[in-house]
């Protein structure tokens, strides 16, 4: 596997080099956290597709195809549908807000009183997302180098933390664009056709497998509905996704670039399910469906191609991991730590310092490093990643979906209603997970309904949001108001 090793090492070295290059461009908070808000359509589409299609979509998507056949595509399909809905209906308005976090949006909409508790929930979600993505390195590096789980997590996690800390969103954007290209070549153009040919073609696959493997709804209607609630709605409100929307250079880029990325996700979903179905023909008795990806890559691909496809798997994991990491650090710094220290921030200068003289780039860099170390340690200690990620998504959707979408769509929503929705929805999800089990469907169903009922009832029972706040909100949505605490315009290279 010497050639495969060379391919992987060159790929990883390239990721670090791009982190160093990105550091040279990250001169302000806007550069560091949202790539200066100036990505064009091509780069925006590639990086958005890269972040949403992580290890779960690649390794997990192939595993679902192995277990259920073509209907195993539904998990990744619902991710693509969520990205399409976000891009078509909300992304332009979100981009015009010129904020850094979802909690800042809630503060703007509800008058500065709804962001703290939402920041804690969003931080927990992004932390667990980063942890579960980091754990996925263990599977890939075990195939590559036959190293133990802890060393694999440290190796993969350290590379992501290094380039993310160096250049922030600029480094992550550059690496994600490379990762998008590598995933496209490795999974769609190489692994997909090779897997189908090795399995004897679609005719042989149909002859070897039960008919339900080719039923589009074979995975079950309830499972599909749960995927929609968790992943489609999760795409609408996750900090990791919004932070990429904030990087768009224009409304048009946010809308159409995201639409292209969402469409790409649908193609990727079908590809993963077909690869998994082919693996079922080739290896009908694997111990775990999640072993399907690594097994077919290791046993069926030629030297060199195998290294590129494994690099594609690494790319998928790294994209999600780095995106979740910078989102986690941004929320921790901007929504939690800055409030706890009680800083009163004045206008920042072009050197990236806030009103108290703190170097904001340096501060955010320190938070990425700290969160990265925490993510690696938790990933080493954690065993049940599925339960951890389920808790995170249930809290996100059950607690934050209603006040976020309510703020965007319903003028009568109030700060009191938003806070009640976050608290009741979050507590309902936790209580129901204790009663029904963490992996049950009921917690997110009933938690979401409770959050909606409380949001509407409390909003109607309390005074409407004052007109001055709503007027400022409308100005921001229209793109006519300046960014809060905005930096003076400084010419930047295009």
XYZ file of C-alpha atoms in Angstrom:
494
model
C 0.000 0.000 0.000
C 3.001 2.295 -0.368
C 1.401 4.239 -3.235
C -1.816 4.623 -1.233
C 0.173 5.924 1.719
C 1.902 8.496 -0.471
C -1.465 9.731 -1.788
C -2.831 10.125 1.739
C 0.289 11.809 3.135
C 0.390 14.292 0.252
C -3.294 15.042 0.824
C -2.836 15.651 4.562
C 0.259 17.805 3.973
C -1.755 19.855 1.491
C -4.436 20.470 4.121
C -1.823 21.885 6.516
C -0.273 24.024 3.764
C -3.656 25.549 2.989
C -4.147 26.268 6.677
C -0.904 28.227 6.640
C -1.921 30.090 3.491
C -5.335 30.898 4.974
C -3.646 32.423 8.006
C -2.172 35.124 5.748
C -5.669 36.215 4.669
C -7.347 36.186 8.099
C -6.709 39.806 9.091
C -10.039 40.618 10.755
C -12.836 38.917 12.659
C -14.938 38.859 9.478
C -12.090 37.204 7.541
C -11.449 34.672 10.271
C -15.051 33.640 11.018
C -16.893 34.117 7.704
C -14.147 34.421 5.022
C -14.787 38.144 4.668
C -18.371 37.481 3.434
C -17.159 37.445 -0.160
C -17.215 33.910 -1.589
C -18.332 33.549 -5.188
C -20.838 30.946 -6.460
C -18.316 28.233 -7.369
C -16.414 28.211 -4.120
C -19.587 28.708 -2.059
C -21.312 25.703 -3.681
C -18.306 23.434 -3.230
C -17.673 24.317 0.386
C -21.361 24.107 1.327
C -21.633 20.633 -0.203
C -18.424 19.626 1.567
C -19.594 20.556 5.044
C -22.996 18.842 4.885
C -21.622 15.630 3.359
C -19.451 14.287 6.143
C -18.483 10.883 7.440
C -22.090 10.010 8.295
C -23.163 10.787 4.733
C -20.272 8.860 3.180
C -19.477 5.892 5.425
C -22.931 5.885 7.030
C -24.713 6.382 3.701
C -22.937 3.368 2.194
C -23.777 1.417 5.361
C -27.484 2.235 5.009
C -27.328 1.126 1.386
C -25.765 -2.149 2.534
C -28.553 -2.631 5.098
C -31.623 -1.372 3.206
C -30.667 -1.051 -0.461
C -31.606 1.987 -2.518
C -33.904 3.348 0.215
C -30.787 3.772 2.348
C -30.297 7.009 0.411
C -33.050 8.725 2.402
C -30.856 10.018 5.212
C -28.598 11.942 2.838
C -31.587 12.884 0.638
C -33.214 14.644 3.595
C -29.959 16.527 4.207
C -30.026 17.671 0.584
C -33.687 18.669 0.839
C -32.930 20.711 3.955
C -30.106 22.514 2.176
C -32.366 23.188 -0.829
C -35.109 24.603 1.435
C -32.609 26.778 3.303
C -31.098 28.083 0.074
C -34.343 28.816 -1.770
C -36.439 30.253 1.060
C -34.112 31.646 3.739
C -30.468 31.984 2.723
C -30.688 35.435 1.112
C -32.336 36.909 4.199
C -29.892 35.157 6.503
C -26.892 36.441 4.550
C -28.214 40.035 4.676
C -28.337 39.957 8.477
C -24.515 40.298 8.625
C -24.238 38.415 11.924
C -21.853 35.661 13.041
C -24.136 33.290 14.975
C -27.727 32.082 15.110
C -28.029 33.541 18.619
C -27.107 37.000 17.310
C -29.983 36.665 14.852
C -32.346 35.854 17.733
C -31.068 38.881 19.647
C -31.739 41.143 16.669
C -35.208 39.758 16.069
C -36.421 39.623 19.666
C -34.653 42.635 21.138
C -31.496 41.213 22.691
C -33.063 38.890 25.244
C -33.223 35.501 23.572
C -29.645 34.701 22.655
C -27.970 33.342 25.806
C -29.916 30.126 26.330
C -30.005 29.432 22.590
C -26.215 29.857 22.520
C -25.771 27.104 25.119
C -28.024 24.709 23.175
C -26.272 25.513 19.886
C -22.847 25.079 21.494
C -23.810 21.609 22.771
C -25.025 20.636 19.296
C -21.914 21.840 17.467
C -19.632 20.255 20.080
C -21.260 16.838 19.676
C -21.239 17.193 15.892
C -17.490 17.885 15.984
C -16.919 14.965 18.381
C -18.800 12.418 16.298
C -17.029 13.579 13.136
C -13.669 13.255 14.861
C -14.430 9.699 16.009
C -14.907 8.714 12.357
C -11.135 9.090 11.837
C -10.699 5.871 13.792
C -12.415 3.816 11.069
C -10.463 5.378 8.199
C -7.017 5.372 9.781
C -7.527 1.789 10.940
C -7.923 0.779 7.288
C -5.034 2.985 6.195
C -2.368 2.405 8.804
C -3.757 -0.272 11.164
C -3.388 2.066 14.148
C -5.407 1.936 17.343
C -8.499 4.060 17.894
C -6.932 6.661 20.198
C -3.952 7.345 17.960
C -6.236 7.611 14.905
C -8.434 10.201 16.610
C -5.421 12.220 17.772
C -3.813 12.113 14.314
C -6.896 13.103 12.332
C -8.196 15.544 14.903
C -4.853 17.328 15.267
C -4.626 18.033 11.536
C -8.122 19.551 11.472
C -7.463 21.599 14.615
C -4.154 22.823 13.180
C -5.441 24.196 9.879
C -8.670 25.501 11.439
C -6.747 27.367 14.139
C -4.259 28.854 11.695
C -6.594 30.472 9.195
C -10.134 30.095 10.490
C -12.833 30.112 7.822
C -10.405 31.017 5.045
C -8.358 27.868 5.717
C -11.494 25.767 6.097
C -12.949 27.170 2.872
C -9.811 26.390 0.885
C -9.465 22.894 2.315
C -13.176 22.200 1.850
C -12.950 23.131 -1.818
C -10.147 20.616 -2.287
C -12.105 18.078 -0.259
C -15.171 18.617 -2.462
C -13.119 17.843 -5.580
C -11.506 14.791 -3.955
C -14.917 13.461 -2.821
C -16.418 13.957 -6.258
C -13.589 12.090 -7.977
C -13.140 9.422 -5.307
C -16.764 8.523 -4.567
C -18.818 9.501 -7.630
C -16.361 8.988 -10.490
C -14.280 6.062 -9.175
C -15.875 4.043 -6.367
C -19.457 4.112 -7.727
C -18.791 2.635 -11.182
C -16.128 0.216 -9.914
C -18.464 -1.110 -7.191
C -21.305 -1.676 -9.671
C -19.008 -3.444 -12.158
C -17.460 -5.642 -9.444
C -20.973 -6.638 -8.296
C -21.838 -7.753 -11.841
C -23.942 -4.767 -12.888
C -27.458 -3.823 -11.874
C -28.940 -6.960 -13.406
C -26.825 -9.223 -11.245
C -27.479 -7.072 -8.179
C -31.243 -7.456 -8.688
C -30.860 -11.202 -9.162
C -28.779 -11.630 -5.989
C -30.752 -9.440 -3.554
C -34.349 -9.418 -2.256
C -36.780 -7.140 -4.105
C -37.121 -4.817 -1.081
C -33.534 -3.703 -1.697
C -34.844 -1.848 -4.746
C -37.977 -0.414 -3.120
C -37.546 3.389 -2.771
C -39.535 3.330 0.483
C -38.133 0.084 1.855
C -36.505 1.759 4.851
C -39.965 2.627 6.203
C -42.202 5.710 6.224
C -41.666 6.460 9.915
C -37.901 6.397 9.508
C -38.102 8.754 6.528
C -40.358 11.127 8.493
C -37.908 11.128 11.400
C -35.018 11.867 9.022
C -36.982 14.856 7.705
C -37.598 16.204 11.207
C -34.008 15.775 12.339
C -31.887 16.385 9.251
C -34.026 18.539 6.949
C -35.043 20.876 9.760
C -31.573 20.613 11.308
C -30.104 21.988 8.069
C -32.367 25.037 8.413
C -31.054 26.144 11.800
C -27.584 24.673 12.505
C -24.796 27.157 13.321
C -22.351 25.176 11.180
C -24.618 25.626 8.135
C -25.549 29.271 8.831
C -21.903 30.191 9.242
C -21.321 29.025 5.672
C -24.296 31.065 4.470
C -22.642 34.101 6.079
C -19.631 33.610 3.769
C -21.664 34.264 0.597
C -20.633 37.353 -1.334
C -24.204 38.175 -2.387
C -27.852 37.155 -2.013
C -27.699 35.453 -5.391
C -24.657 33.425 -4.392
C -26.355 32.276 -1.178
C -29.516 31.238 -3.010
C -28.264 29.646 -6.216
C -24.937 28.408 -4.913
C -26.748 26.620 -2.105
C -29.278 25.188 -4.559
C -26.458 23.652 -6.590
C -24.948 22.198 -3.402
C -28.317 20.742 -2.336
C -28.782 19.113 -5.743
C -25.280 17.640 -5.483
C -26.286 16.122 -2.133
C -29.180 14.270 -3.781
C -26.800 12.743 -6.343
C -24.336 11.822 -3.569
C -27.162 10.161 -1.608
C -28.095 7.843 -4.466
C -24.426 7.040 -5.148
C -23.824 5.987 -1.541
C -26.892 3.744 -1.516
C -25.880 2.068 -4.797
C -22.333 1.473 -3.515
C -23.753 -0.069 -0.346
C -26.101 -2.284 -2.361
C -23.186 -3.488 -4.480
C -21.220 -4.227 -1.304
C -24.118 -6.398 -0.080
C -23.729 -8.553 -3.191
C -19.956 -8.820 -2.772
C -19.892 -9.255 1.039
C -23.287 -10.528 2.221
C -22.233 -11.288 5.791
C -20.297 -8.300 7.142
C -20.369 -7.911 10.924
C -21.602 -4.308 10.664
C -23.154 -2.322 7.779
C -20.739 0.518 8.547
C -17.864 -1.801 7.542
C -19.153 -1.870 3.943
C -17.327 1.257 2.770
C -13.918 0.322 4.148
C -14.232 -3.304 3.015
C -15.118 -2.592 -0.602
C -12.407 0.054 -0.844
C -9.743 -2.173 0.683
C -10.562 -5.326 -1.287
C -11.845 -4.179 -4.672
C -9.959 -1.045 -5.706
C -6.552 -0.997 -7.414
C -3.491 0.573 -5.821
C -3.484 4.352 -6.032
C -7.222 4.504 -6.671
C -7.705 2.986 -3.229
C -5.623 5.759 -1.698
C -7.615 8.437 -3.508
C -10.971 6.984 -2.394
C -9.762 6.715 1.193
C -8.609 10.325 0.871
C -12.180 11.077 -0.241
C -13.488 9.495 2.956
C -11.011 11.542 4.958
C -12.132 14.633 3.049
C -15.745 13.980 3.955
C -14.971 13.600 7.637
C -12.603 16.573 7.763
C -15.119 18.897 6.098
C -17.809 18.254 8.682
C -15.339 18.180 11.560
C -13.709 21.512 10.715
C -17.046 23.200 10.025
C -18.486 22.007 13.321
C -15.305 23.004 15.157
C -15.280 26.635 13.992
C -19.033 26.843 14.644
C -18.553 25.502 18.174
C -15.724 27.950 18.884
C -17.650 30.898 17.406
C -20.679 30.199 19.602
C -18.527 29.614 22.684
C -16.666 32.898 22.209
C -19.351 35.216 20.836
C -22.501 33.928 22.519
C -21.270 32.545 25.848
C -17.842 33.812 26.904
C -18.302 37.414 25.755
C -21.556 37.609 27.747
C -20.047 36.009 30.833
C -17.155 38.443 30.949
C -19.627 41.300 30.480
C -17.528 43.123 27.917
C -19.028 46.200 26.323
C -17.713 46.100 22.797
C -17.328 49.277 20.839
C -16.618 49.598 17.123
C -13.672 47.514 15.999
C -10.801 48.934 14.090
C -9.353 47.584 10.907
C -6.738 45.750 12.948
C -9.416 43.351 14.227
C -9.522 44.659 17.806
C -12.739 45.260 19.726
C -13.596 48.286 21.844
C -11.664 46.895 24.818
C -8.485 46.428 22.798
C -8.795 42.637 22.530
C -7.371 41.105 19.360
C -10.475 39.331 18.065
C -8.662 37.156 15.540
C -6.280 35.962 18.227
C -9.161 35.399 20.641
C -11.181 33.341 18.153
C -8.058 31.397 17.219
C -7.536 30.534 20.898
C -11.136 29.337 21.191
C -10.778 27.063 18.156
C -7.644 25.544 19.685
C -9.316 25.067 23.080
C -12.497 23.585 21.594
C -10.400 21.378 19.307
C -8.476 19.893 22.224
C -11.766 19.324 24.084
C -13.298 17.634 21.034
C -10.330 15.244 20.693
C -10.438 14.316 24.393
C -14.207 13.735 24.371
C -13.928 11.700 21.161
C -11.346 9.432 22.812
C -13.519 8.943 25.895
C -16.902 8.575 24.167
C -18.199 5.179 23.074
C -21.783 5.568 21.804
C -21.545 8.248 19.143
C -25.012 7.580 17.727
C -26.659 8.386 21.046
C -24.538 11.521 21.504
C -25.427 12.845 18.053
C -29.106 11.982 18.553
C -29.199 13.972 21.789
C -27.580 16.931 20.042
C -29.978 16.926 17.075
C -33.035 16.389 19.294
C -32.094 19.387 21.440
C -31.363 21.498 18.368
C -34.623 20.750 16.571
C -36.844 20.459 19.648
C -35.527 23.617 21.299
C -34.461 26.011 18.535
C -36.381 25.257 15.337
C -39.597 27.022 16.364
C -38.145 30.301 17.718
C -35.737 30.611 14.761
C -38.263 29.952 12.002
C -40.923 31.798 13.995
C -38.680 34.848 14.123
C -38.155 34.714 10.366
C -41.795 34.066 9.428
C -44.125 35.417 12.152
C -44.097 39.078 13.149
C -46.161 38.454 16.319
C -43.525 36.205 17.918
C -42.027 37.698 21.093
C -38.891 37.269 23.157
C -40.900 35.669 25.954
C -42.410 33.207 23.495
C -38.982 32.390 22.074
C -37.420 31.794 25.498
C -40.373 29.650 26.575
C -40.148 27.620 23.363
C -36.423 26.941 23.843
C -36.883 25.975 27.514
C -40.027 23.860 27.146
C -38.916 22.200 23.905
C -35.483 21.388 25.305
C -36.820 20.049 28.622
C -39.517 18.039 26.842
C -36.924 16.403 24.609
C -34.705 15.511 27.578
C -37.623 14.137 29.604
C -39.000 12.118 26.709
C -35.580 10.672 25.906
C -35.405 9.507 29.515
C -38.869 7.956 29.229
C -38.778 6.446 25.714
C -35.056 5.996 25.176
C -32.493 8.196 23.473
C -32.932 6.622 20.048
C -36.745 6.702 20.093
C -38.661 8.897 17.640
C -41.150 10.288 20.183
C -38.827 12.807 21.901
C -38.303 14.948 18.797
C -41.959 14.585 17.713
C -43.507 15.710 20.989
C -40.703 18.099 21.923
C -41.228 19.993 18.681
C -45.001 20.132 19.187
C -44.574 21.374 22.763
C -42.147 24.060 21.627
C -44.564 25.247 18.915
C -47.579 25.322 21.254
C -45.725 27.295 23.924
C -44.211 29.726 21.405
C -47.607 30.622 19.952
C -49.428 30.755 23.302
C -46.831 32.843 25.149
C -46.277 35.181 22.193
C -50.016 35.903 21.946
C -50.263 36.373 25.722
C -47.407 38.900 25.938
C -46.845 42.371 24.526
C -45.771 42.402 20.869
C -42.144 43.105 20.110
C -41.684 46.860 20.105
C -41.915 48.547 16.741
C -38.400 50.020 16.909
C -36.892 46.524 17.224
C -39.025 45.211 14.373
C -38.160 48.216 12.198
C -34.436 47.624 12.774
C -34.979 43.937 12.030
C -36.722 44.724 8.737
C -33.930 47.096 7.761
C -31.381 44.383 8.445
C -33.340 41.755 6.486
C -33.534 44.152 3.560
C -29.761 44.651 3.694
C -30.066 48.381 4.333
C -28.583 48.529 7.842
C -24.880 48.335 8.771
C -23.402 45.309 10.424
C -23.446 45.587 14.247
C -20.117 46.830 15.587
C -18.920 46.775 12.004
C -15.378 47.314 10.929
C -14.508 50.171 8.613
C -14.403 49.127 4.994
C -10.893 47.984 4.146
C -10.041 47.050 0.547
C -9.300 43.352 0.258
C -7.755 41.369 -2.599
C -10.268 39.639 -4.833
